[in-house]
Amino acid sequence: MSIPVVIPAYNEAEHLPRLISALDRQTEPVEPIVVDNGSTDLTADIARNLGATVLCEEESGQLRAIQKGLGHVVGHNMILMTDADSEPGDQWAETMLMHSQGLQSPAMLTGTLDFFYPKTPSLQTLRFARRIYIEHRARQNTKCGRPLTMHGSNAALVNVDEQLNDSLLKLPNIGLNNDQAIANEFLKIGGSLVRITDKEARVKTEGDRYPSIYSAARYLLKGKEPAYLGEGSRFAELEVFDTKTKSNDFVS
């Protein structure tokens, strides 16, 4: 049986061919489930033409699209999640499946991300600012003993029972940190969060997001932490790389 991959998508006609091509190359069979979240471009048509199952969710918000996908794939032992502008490596699904074997209780697995940027001055500056911010958040998470940051664009939901599935489908429609909200539901029932650092489980994704990282980095360079970066804020969990294996990539 193919592993379902839930893919929320809003106006992703440009990026979907790259993602679907990457999923077609998987060494473990997968089934792309593209959830069109009210796109105004050809997202749904392109996804269908590329062989993906297409669902439509009219209510805006990425979480609603994710929930639509999860409701469609109830009963699978493992459900993969990624974003429409991402590109997993060929062994992504196989590696996540390997790490899921032996898990008896519900678990959310997450791999690490590589962001890629068009070489424009503004986005290269954003990349630099993001690294400052990531290093800060990694240190704060370690100091405060916070749970692992989960990446919705590189995740697997394992052993989701009826109770947990019902909880996930009832989550309120929030903005950022949808992946963390999903992770919290696993923790509430005694499930586990697992970080996968294998290079085969890495996912590339677009890096031209979260421009507010600029102002965050300015504060951090001055030795301050803006209030909206505190725990529970919408920017509190924007970690990107795994700091244990990629420590040399960060600005200290």
PDB file of C-alpha atoms in Angstrom:
ATOM      1  CA  MET A   1       0.000   0.000   0.000  1.00  0.00           C
ATOM      2  CA  SER A   2       1.343   3.430  -0.937  1.00  0.00           C
ATOM      3  CA  ILE A   3       2.067   5.944   1.814  1.00  0.00           C
ATOM      4  CA  PRO A   4      -0.200   9.009   1.521  1.00  0.00           C
ATOM      5  CA  VAL A   5       1.493  12.411   1.387  1.00  0.00           C
ATOM      6  CA  VAL A   6      -0.751  15.305   2.478  1.00  0.00           C
ATOM      7  CA  ILE A   7       0.165  18.494   0.591  1.00  0.00           C
ATOM      8  CA  PRO A   8      -1.688  21.750   1.383  1.00  0.00           C
ATOM      9  CA  ALA A   9      -1.502  24.042  -1.644  1.00  0.00           C
ATOM     10  CA  TYR A  10      -2.509  27.623  -2.372  1.00  0.00           C
ATOM     11  CA  ASN A  11      -1.497  29.028  -5.776  1.00  0.00           C
ATOM     12  CA  GLU A  12       1.341  26.527  -6.154  1.00  0.00           C
ATOM     13  CA  ALA A  13       1.014  25.815  -9.895  1.00  0.00           C
ATOM     14  CA  GLU A  14       4.631  26.882 -10.399  1.00  0.00           C
ATOM     15  CA  HIS A  15       6.067  24.589  -7.728  1.00  0.00           C
ATOM     16  CA  LEU A  16       3.912  21.455  -7.886  1.00  0.00           C
ATOM     17  CA  PRO A  17       5.653  19.830 -10.892  1.00  0.00           C
ATOM     18  CA  ARG A  18       8.960  19.814  -8.995  1.00  0.00           C
ATOM     19  CA  LEU A  19       7.364  18.250  -5.911  1.00  0.00           C
ATOM     20  CA  ILE A  20       5.326  15.615  -7.769  1.00  0.00           C
ATOM     21  CA  SER A  21       8.407  14.664  -9.780  1.00  0.00           C
ATOM     22  CA  ALA A  22      10.344  14.173  -6.529  1.00  0.00           C
ATOM     23  CA  LEU A  23       7.534  12.026  -5.119  1.00  0.00           C
ATOM     24  CA  ASP A  24       7.482   9.924  -8.296  1.00  0.00           C
ATOM     25  CA  ARG A  25      11.166   9.136  -7.690  1.00  0.00           C
ATOM     26  CA  GLN A  26      10.625   7.842  -4.152  1.00  0.00           C
ATOM     27  CA  THR A  27      12.128   4.436  -3.440  1.00  0.00           C
ATOM     28  CA  GLU A  28       9.051   3.682  -1.301  1.00  0.00           C
ATOM     29  CA  PRO A  29       5.723   4.122  -3.147  1.00  0.00           C
ATOM     30  CA  VAL A  30       3.731   7.190  -2.101  1.00  0.00           C
ATOM     31  CA  GLU A  31       0.378   8.710  -3.042  1.00  0.00           C
ATOM     32  CA  PRO A  32       0.328  12.533  -3.326  1.00  0.00           C
ATOM     33  CA  ILE A  33      -2.835  14.065  -1.835  1.00  0.00           C
ATOM     34  CA  VAL A  34      -2.926  17.723  -2.922  1.00  0.00           C
ATOM     35  CA  VAL A  35      -5.439  19.836  -1.004  1.00  0.00           C
ATOM     36  CA  ASP A  36      -6.237  22.936  -3.040  1.00  0.00           C
ATOM     37  CA  ASN A  37      -6.927  25.684  -0.507  1.00  0.00           C
ATOM     38  CA  GLY A  38      -8.902  28.110  -2.679  1.00  0.00           C
ATOM     39  CA  SER A  39      -6.221  28.695  -5.318  1.00  0.00           C
ATOM     40  CA  THR A  40      -6.849  31.236  -8.081  1.00  0.00           C
ATOM     41  CA  ASP A  41      -4.327  29.676 -10.460  1.00  0.00           C
ATOM     42  CA  LEU A  42      -4.143  26.221 -12.073  1.00  0.00           C
ATOM     43  CA  THR A  43      -2.966  24.397  -8.941  1.00  0.00           C
ATOM     44  CA  ALA A  44      -5.758  21.791  -8.985  1.00  0.00           C
ATOM     45  CA  ASP A  45      -5.592  21.143 -12.741  1.00  0.00           C
ATOM     46  CA  ILE A  46      -1.828  20.722 -12.732  1.00  0.00           C
ATOM     47  CA  ALA A  47      -1.957  18.389  -9.725  1.00  0.00           C
ATOM     48  CA  ARG A  48      -4.551  16.194 -11.455  1.00  0.00           C
ATOM     49  CA  ASN A  49      -2.593  16.143 -14.690  1.00  0.00           C
ATOM     50  CA  LEU A  50       0.458  14.992 -12.739  1.00  0.00           C
ATOM     51  CA  GLY A  51      -1.470  12.069 -11.273  1.00  0.00           C
ATOM     52  CA  ALA A  52      -2.121  13.382  -7.765  1.00  0.00           C
ATOM     53  CA  THR A  53      -5.369  12.951  -5.870  1.00  0.00           C
ATOM     54  CA  VAL A  54      -6.896  16.426  -5.519  1.00  0.00           C
ATOM     55  CA  LEU A  55      -9.168  17.574  -2.690  1.00  0.00           C
ATOM     56  CA  CYS A  56     -10.645  21.060  -2.351  1.00  0.00           C
ATOM     57  CA  GLU A  57     -10.901  23.057   0.885  1.00  0.00           C
ATOM     58  CA  GLU A  58     -12.678  26.389   0.519  1.00  0.00           C
ATOM     59  CA  GLU A  59     -12.011  27.698   4.036  1.00  0.00           C
ATOM     60  CA  SER A  60      -8.726  29.579   3.961  1.00  0.00           C
ATOM     61  CA  GLY A  61      -5.847  28.586   6.196  1.00  0.00           C
ATOM     62  CA  GLN A  62      -3.190  25.919   5.835  1.00  0.00           C
ATOM     63  CA  LEU A  63      -4.426  23.983   8.847  1.00  0.00           C
ATOM     64  CA  ARG A  64      -7.858  23.542   7.275  1.00  0.00           C
ATOM     65  CA  ALA A  65      -6.202  22.111   4.163  1.00  0.00           C
ATOM     66  CA  ILE A  66      -4.111  19.747   6.285  1.00  0.00           C
ATOM     67  CA  GLN A  67      -7.205  18.620   8.178  1.00  0.00           C
ATOM     68  CA  LYS A  68      -9.014  17.958   4.912  1.00  0.00           C
ATOM     69  CA  GLY A  69      -6.146  15.723   3.838  1.00  0.00           C
ATOM     70  CA  LEU A  70      -5.951  13.910   7.173  1.00  0.00           C
ATOM     71  CA  GLY A  71      -9.674  13.210   7.053  1.00  0.00           C
ATOM     72  CA  HIS A  72      -9.197  11.608   3.640  1.00  0.00           C
ATOM     73  CA  VAL A  73      -6.429   9.208   4.695  1.00  0.00           C
ATOM     74  CA  VAL A  74      -7.816   7.873   7.985  1.00  0.00           C
ATOM     75  CA  GLY A  75      -6.595   4.361   8.786  1.00  0.00           C
ATOM     76  CA  HIS A  76      -3.068   4.501   7.373  1.00  0.00           C
ATOM     77  CA  ASN A  77      -0.265   3.499   9.746  1.00  0.00           C
ATOM     78  CA  MET A  78       1.862   6.389   8.493  1.00  0.00           C
ATOM     79  CA  ILE A  79       0.930   9.675   6.842  1.00  0.00           C
ATOM     80  CA  LEU A  80       3.604  11.919   5.355  1.00  0.00           C
ATOM     81  CA  MET A  81       3.276  15.697   5.169  1.00  0.00           C
ATOM     82  CA  THR A  82       5.128  18.267   3.076  1.00  0.00           C
ATOM     83  CA  ASP A  83       4.546  21.651   1.426  1.00  0.00           C
ATOM     84  CA  ALA A  84       3.795  22.199  -2.249  1.00  0.00           C
ATOM     85  CA  ASP A  85       6.981  24.240  -2.739  1.00  0.00           C
ATOM     86  CA  SER A  86       9.229  21.530  -1.304  1.00  0.00           C
ATOM     87  CA  GLU A  87      11.454  18.848  -2.812  1.00  0.00           C
ATOM     88  CA  PRO A  88      12.216  15.723  -0.747  1.00  0.00           C
ATOM     89  CA  GLY A  89      15.122  13.480  -1.619  1.00  0.00           C
ATOM     90  CA  ASP A  90      14.520  10.149  -3.341  1.00  0.00           C
ATOM     91  CA  GLN A  91      14.779   8.132  -0.100  1.00  0.00           C
ATOM     92  CA  TRP A  92      12.663  10.439   2.043  1.00  0.00           C
ATOM     93  CA  ALA A  93       9.611   8.186   2.375  1.00  0.00           C
ATOM     94  CA  GLU A  94      11.711   5.044   2.816  1.00  0.00           C
ATOM     95  CA  THR A  95      13.785   6.661   5.560  1.00  0.00           C
ATOM     96  CA  MET A  96      10.763   7.975   7.458  1.00  0.00           C
ATOM     97  CA  LEU A  97       9.116   4.548   7.193  1.00  0.00           C
ATOM     98  CA  MET A  98      12.262   2.866   8.517  1.00  0.00           C
ATOM     99  CA  HIS A  99      12.272   5.113  11.587  1.00  0.00           C
ATOM    100  CA  SER A 100       8.560   4.502  12.185  1.00  0.00           C
ATOM    101  CA  GLN A 101       8.986   0.752  12.462  1.00  0.00           C
ATOM    102  CA  GLY A 102       8.897  -0.490  16.021  1.00  0.00           C
ATOM    103  CA  LEU A 103       6.902   2.494  17.297  1.00  0.00           C
ATOM    104  CA  GLN A 104       3.893   1.160  19.173  1.00  0.00           C
ATOM    105  CA  SER A 105       2.205   4.405  20.210  1.00  0.00           C
ATOM    106  CA  PRO A 106       1.288   7.557  18.269  1.00  0.00           C
ATOM    107  CA  ALA A 107       4.330   9.542  17.157  1.00  0.00           C
ATOM    108  CA  MET A 108       5.139  12.540  15.010  1.00  0.00           C
ATOM    109  CA  LEU A 109       8.438  12.298  13.154  1.00  0.00           C
ATOM    110  CA  THR A 110      10.158  15.300  11.650  1.00  0.00           C
ATOM    111  CA  GLY A 111      13.174  15.564   9.389  1.00  0.00           C
ATOM    112  CA  THR A 112      15.305  18.637   8.854  1.00  0.00           C
ATOM    113  CA  LEU A 113      14.971  21.311   6.174  1.00  0.00           C
ATOM    114  CA  ASP A 114      17.270  22.979   3.695  1.00  0.00           C
ATOM    115  CA  PHE A 115      15.971  26.343   2.523  1.00  0.00           C
ATOM    116  CA  PHE A 116      16.949  27.465  -0.951  1.00  0.00           C
ATOM    117  CA  TYR A 117      16.901  31.086  -2.027  1.00  0.00           C
ATOM    118  CA  PRO A 118      17.000  32.898  -5.358  1.00  0.00           C
ATOM    119  CA  LYS A 119      20.251  34.842  -5.393  1.00  0.00           C
ATOM    120  CA  THR A 120      18.802  38.300  -4.862  1.00  0.00           C
ATOM    121  CA  PRO A 121      20.318  40.702  -2.295  1.00  0.00           C
ATOM    122  CA  SER A 122      17.125  40.873  -0.229  1.00  0.00           C
ATOM    123  CA  LEU A 123      16.698  37.102   0.052  1.00  0.00           C
ATOM    124  CA  GLN A 124      20.378  36.520   0.787  1.00  0.00           C
ATOM    125  CA  THR A 125      20.024  39.053   3.603  1.00  0.00           C
ATOM    126  CA  LEU A 126      16.950  37.174   4.821  1.00  0.00           C
ATOM    127  CA  ARG A 127      19.003  33.978   4.838  1.00  0.00           C
ATOM    128  CA  PHE A 128      21.652  35.653   7.020  1.00  0.00           C
ATOM    129  CA  ALA A 129      19.002  37.055   9.371  1.00  0.00           C
ATOM    130  CA  ARG A 130      17.306  33.670   9.608  1.00  0.00           C
ATOM    131  CA  ARG A 131      20.538  32.006  10.720  1.00  0.00           C
ATOM    132  CA  ILE A 132      20.992  34.523  13.525  1.00  0.00           C
ATOM    133  CA  TYR A 133      17.439  33.904  14.622  1.00  0.00           C
ATOM    134  CA  ILE A 134      17.682  30.101  14.400  1.00  0.00           C
ATOM    135  CA  GLU A 135      20.793  29.983  16.547  1.00  0.00           C
ATOM    136  CA  HIS A 136      19.055  32.108  19.165  1.00  0.00           C
ATOM    137  CA  ARG A 137      15.922  29.949  19.226  1.00  0.00           C
ATOM    138  CA  ALA A 138      17.953  26.738  19.401  1.00  0.00           C
ATOM    139  CA  ARG A 139      19.833  28.001  22.452  1.00  0.00           C
ATOM    140  CA  GLN A 140      16.623  29.212  24.097  1.00  0.00           C
ATOM    141  CA  ASN A 141      14.855  25.900  23.483  1.00  0.00           C
ATOM    142  CA  THR A 142      17.771  23.998  25.005  1.00  0.00           C
ATOM    143  CA  LYS A 143      17.946  26.302  28.033  1.00  0.00           C
ATOM    144  CA  CYS A 144      14.197  26.202  28.681  1.00  0.00           C
ATOM    145  CA  GLY A 145      13.719  22.513  27.952  1.00  0.00           C
ATOM    146  CA  ARG A 146      11.067  23.149  25.315  1.00  0.00           C
ATOM    147  CA  PRO A 147       9.799  20.324  23.097  1.00  0.00           C
ATOM    148  CA  LEU A 148      11.395  19.659  19.730  1.00  0.00           C
ATOM    149  CA  THR A 149      10.373  22.003  16.975  1.00  0.00           C
ATOM    150  CA  MET A 150       8.431  20.113  14.332  1.00  0.00           C
ATOM    151  CA  HIS A 151       8.462  20.896  10.618  1.00  0.00           C
ATOM    152  CA  GLY A 152       5.144  20.483   8.844  1.00  0.00           C
ATOM    153  CA  SER A 153       6.918  20.505   5.496  1.00  0.00           C
ATOM    154  CA  ASN A 154       8.868  17.400   6.532  1.00  0.00           C
ATOM    155  CA  ALA A 155       6.808  15.251   8.869  1.00  0.00           C
ATOM    156  CA  ALA A 156       5.257  11.835   9.349  1.00  0.00           C
ATOM    157  CA  LEU A 157       2.285  11.010  11.559  1.00  0.00           C
ATOM    158  CA  VAL A 158       2.485   7.440  12.850  1.00  0.00           C
ATOM    159  CA  ASN A 159      -0.101   5.242  14.596  1.00  0.00           C
ATOM    160  CA  VAL A 160      -2.822   7.905  14.620  1.00  0.00           C
ATOM    161  CA  ASP A 161      -5.757   6.273  16.399  1.00  0.00           C
ATOM    162  CA  GLU A 162      -9.390   7.380  16.237  1.00  0.00           C
ATOM    163  CA  GLN A 163      -9.157   9.567  19.345  1.00  0.00           C
ATOM    164  CA  LEU A 164      -6.068  11.421  18.128  1.00  0.00           C
ATOM    165  CA  ASN A 165      -7.436  11.805  14.626  1.00  0.00           C
ATOM    166  CA  ASP A 166     -10.609  13.347  16.045  1.00  0.00           C
ATOM    167  CA  SER A 167      -8.513  15.804  18.087  1.00  0.00           C
ATOM    168  CA  LEU A 168      -6.453  16.797  15.053  1.00  0.00           C
ATOM    169  CA  LEU A 169      -9.551  17.439  12.958  1.00  0.00           C
ATOM    170  CA  LYS A 170     -11.002  19.672  15.700  1.00  0.00           C
ATOM    171  CA  LEU A 171      -7.978  21.958  16.050  1.00  0.00           C
ATOM    172  CA  PRO A 172      -8.904  25.649  15.635  1.00  0.00           C
ATOM    173  CA  ASN A 173      -7.890  27.374  12.412  1.00  0.00           C
ATOM    174  CA  ILE A 174      -4.725  29.249  13.393  1.00  0.00           C
ATOM    175  CA  GLY A 175      -2.075  31.052  11.373  1.00  0.00           C
ATOM    176  CA  LEU A 176       1.550  30.006  11.882  1.00  0.00           C
ATOM    177  CA  ASN A 177       2.818  27.083  13.944  1.00  0.00           C
ATOM    178  CA  ASN A 178       0.238  24.617  12.626  1.00  0.00           C
ATOM    179  CA  ASP A 179       2.877  21.899  12.853  1.00  0.00           C
ATOM    180  CA  GLN A 180       3.519  22.706  16.507  1.00  0.00           C
ATOM    181  CA  ALA A 181      -0.219  22.605  17.247  1.00  0.00           C
ATOM    182  CA  ILE A 182      -0.376  19.136  15.704  1.00  0.00           C
ATOM    183  CA  ALA A 183       2.667  18.049  17.729  1.00  0.00           C
ATOM    184  CA  ASN A 184       1.018  19.239  20.939  1.00  0.00           C
ATOM    185  CA  GLU A 185      -1.930  16.899  20.314  1.00  0.00           C
ATOM    186  CA  PHE A 186       0.497  13.966  20.208  1.00  0.00           C
ATOM    187  CA  LEU A 187       2.044  15.064  23.504  1.00  0.00           C
ATOM    188  CA  LYS A 188      -1.362  15.430  25.179  1.00  0.00           C
ATOM    189  CA  ILE A 189      -2.087  11.718  24.772  1.00  0.00           C
ATOM    190  CA  GLY A 190       1.397  10.551  25.710  1.00  0.00           C
ATOM    191  CA  GLY A 191       2.675  10.246  22.149  1.00  0.00           C
ATOM    192  CA  SER A 192       6.237  11.001  21.144  1.00  0.00           C
ATOM    193  CA  LEU A 193       8.040  13.509  18.940  1.00  0.00           C
ATOM    194  CA  VAL A 194      11.008  12.118  17.032  1.00  0.00           C
ATOM    195  CA  ARG A 195      13.692  14.114  15.217  1.00  0.00           C
ATOM    196  CA  ILE A 196      15.181  12.333  12.187  1.00  0.00           C
ATOM    197  CA  THR A 197      18.609  13.672  11.236  1.00  0.00           C
ATOM    198  CA  ASP A 198      19.486  11.234   8.432  1.00  0.00           C
ATOM    199  CA  LYS A 199      20.510  13.141   5.320  1.00  0.00           C
ATOM    200  CA  GLU A 200      18.120  10.956   3.314  1.00  0.00           C
ATOM    201  CA  ALA A 201      15.226  12.450   5.283  1.00  0.00           C
ATOM    202  CA  ARG A 202      16.049  16.075   4.500  1.00  0.00           C
ATOM    203  CA  VAL A 203      13.640  18.178   2.465  1.00  0.00           C
ATOM    204  CA  LYS A 204      14.471  21.263   0.422  1.00  0.00           C
ATOM    205  CA  THR A 205      11.926  24.056   0.551  1.00  0.00           C
ATOM    206  CA  GLU A 206      11.528  27.653  -0.589  1.00  0.00           C
ATOM    207  CA  GLY A 207      13.177  30.176   1.729  1.00  0.00           C
ATOM    208  CA  ASP A 208      11.416  33.390   0.708  1.00  0.00           C
ATOM    209  CA  ARG A 209       9.122  33.423   3.735  1.00  0.00           C
ATOM    210  CA  TYR A 210       8.782  35.136   7.117  1.00  0.00           C
ATOM    211  CA  PRO A 211      10.218  38.596   6.277  1.00  0.00           C
ATOM    212  CA  SER A 212       9.690  39.625   9.910  1.00  0.00           C
ATOM    213  CA  ILE A 213      12.875  37.662  10.638  1.00  0.00           C
ATOM    214  CA  TYR A 214      14.658  40.875   9.556  1.00  0.00           C
ATOM    215  CA  SER A 215      13.425  42.841  12.556  1.00  0.00           C
ATOM    216  CA  ALA A 216      13.918  39.849  14.850  1.00  0.00           C
ATOM    217  CA  ALA A 217      17.589  39.626  13.863  1.00  0.00           C
ATOM    218  CA  ARG A 218      18.093  43.355  14.492  1.00  0.00           C
ATOM    219  CA  TYR A 219      16.830  42.957  18.048  1.00  0.00           C
ATOM    220  CA  LEU A 220      18.953  39.880  18.668  1.00  0.00           C
ATOM    221  CA  LEU A 221      22.125  41.559  17.410  1.00  0.00           C
ATOM    222  CA  LYS A 222      21.498  44.235  20.046  1.00  0.00           C
ATOM    223  CA  GLY A 223      21.214  41.593  22.749  1.00  0.00           C
ATOM    224  CA  LYS A 224      17.434  41.970  23.076  1.00  0.00           C
ATOM    225  CA  GLU A 225      14.503  39.674  22.392  1.00  0.00           C
ATOM    226  CA  PRO A 226      11.343  41.226  20.937  1.00  0.00           C
ATOM    227  CA  ALA A 227       8.140  40.269  22.754  1.00  0.00           C
ATOM    228  CA  TYR A 228       6.680  38.524  19.731  1.00  0.00           C
ATOM    229  CA  LEU A 229       9.525  35.975  19.811  1.00  0.00           C
ATOM    230  CA  GLY A 230       8.552  34.751  23.260  1.00  0.00           C
ATOM    231  CA  GLU A 231       7.179  31.294  23.929  1.00  0.00           C
ATOM    232  CA  GLY A 232       3.705  30.936  22.507  1.00  0.00           C
ATOM    233  CA  SER A 233       4.186  33.716  19.973  1.00  0.00           C
ATOM    234  CA  ARG A 234       3.652  33.190  16.256  1.00  0.00           C
ATOM    235  CA  PHE A 235       7.429  33.341  15.618  1.00  0.00           C
ATOM    236  CA  ALA A 236       8.556  31.283  18.601  1.00  0.00           C
ATOM    237  CA  GLU A 237       9.325  28.055  16.734  1.00  0.00           C
ATOM    238  CA  LEU A 238      10.862  28.942  13.367  1.00  0.00           C
ATOM    239  CA  GLU A 239      13.864  26.645  13.721  1.00  0.00           C
ATOM    240  CA  VAL A 240      15.153  25.379  10.382  1.00  0.00           C
ATOM    241  CA  PHE A 241      18.285  23.253  10.660  1.00  0.00           C
ATOM    242  CA  ASP A 242      19.139  20.623  13.225  1.00  0.00           C
ATOM    243  CA  THR A 243      21.646  22.423  15.432  1.00  0.00           C
ATOM    244  CA  LYS A 244      23.490  19.295  16.549  1.00  0.00           C
ATOM    245  CA  THR A 245      24.473  18.199  13.063  1.00  0.00           C
ATOM    246  CA  LYS A 246      24.641  21.613  11.371  1.00  0.00           C
ATOM    247  CA  SER A 247      26.215  23.737  14.113  1.00  0.00           C
ATOM    248  CA  ASN A 248      28.926  25.134  11.835  1.00  0.00           C
ATOM    249  CA  ASP A 249      26.275  26.672   9.600  1.00  0.00           C
ATOM    250  CA  PHE A 250      25.115  29.165  12.194  1.00  0.00           C
ATOM    251  CA  VAL A 251      26.220  32.640  13.095  1.00  0.00           C
ATOM    252  CA  SER A 252      27.476  32.647  16.670  1.00  0.00           C
TER     253      SER A 252
END
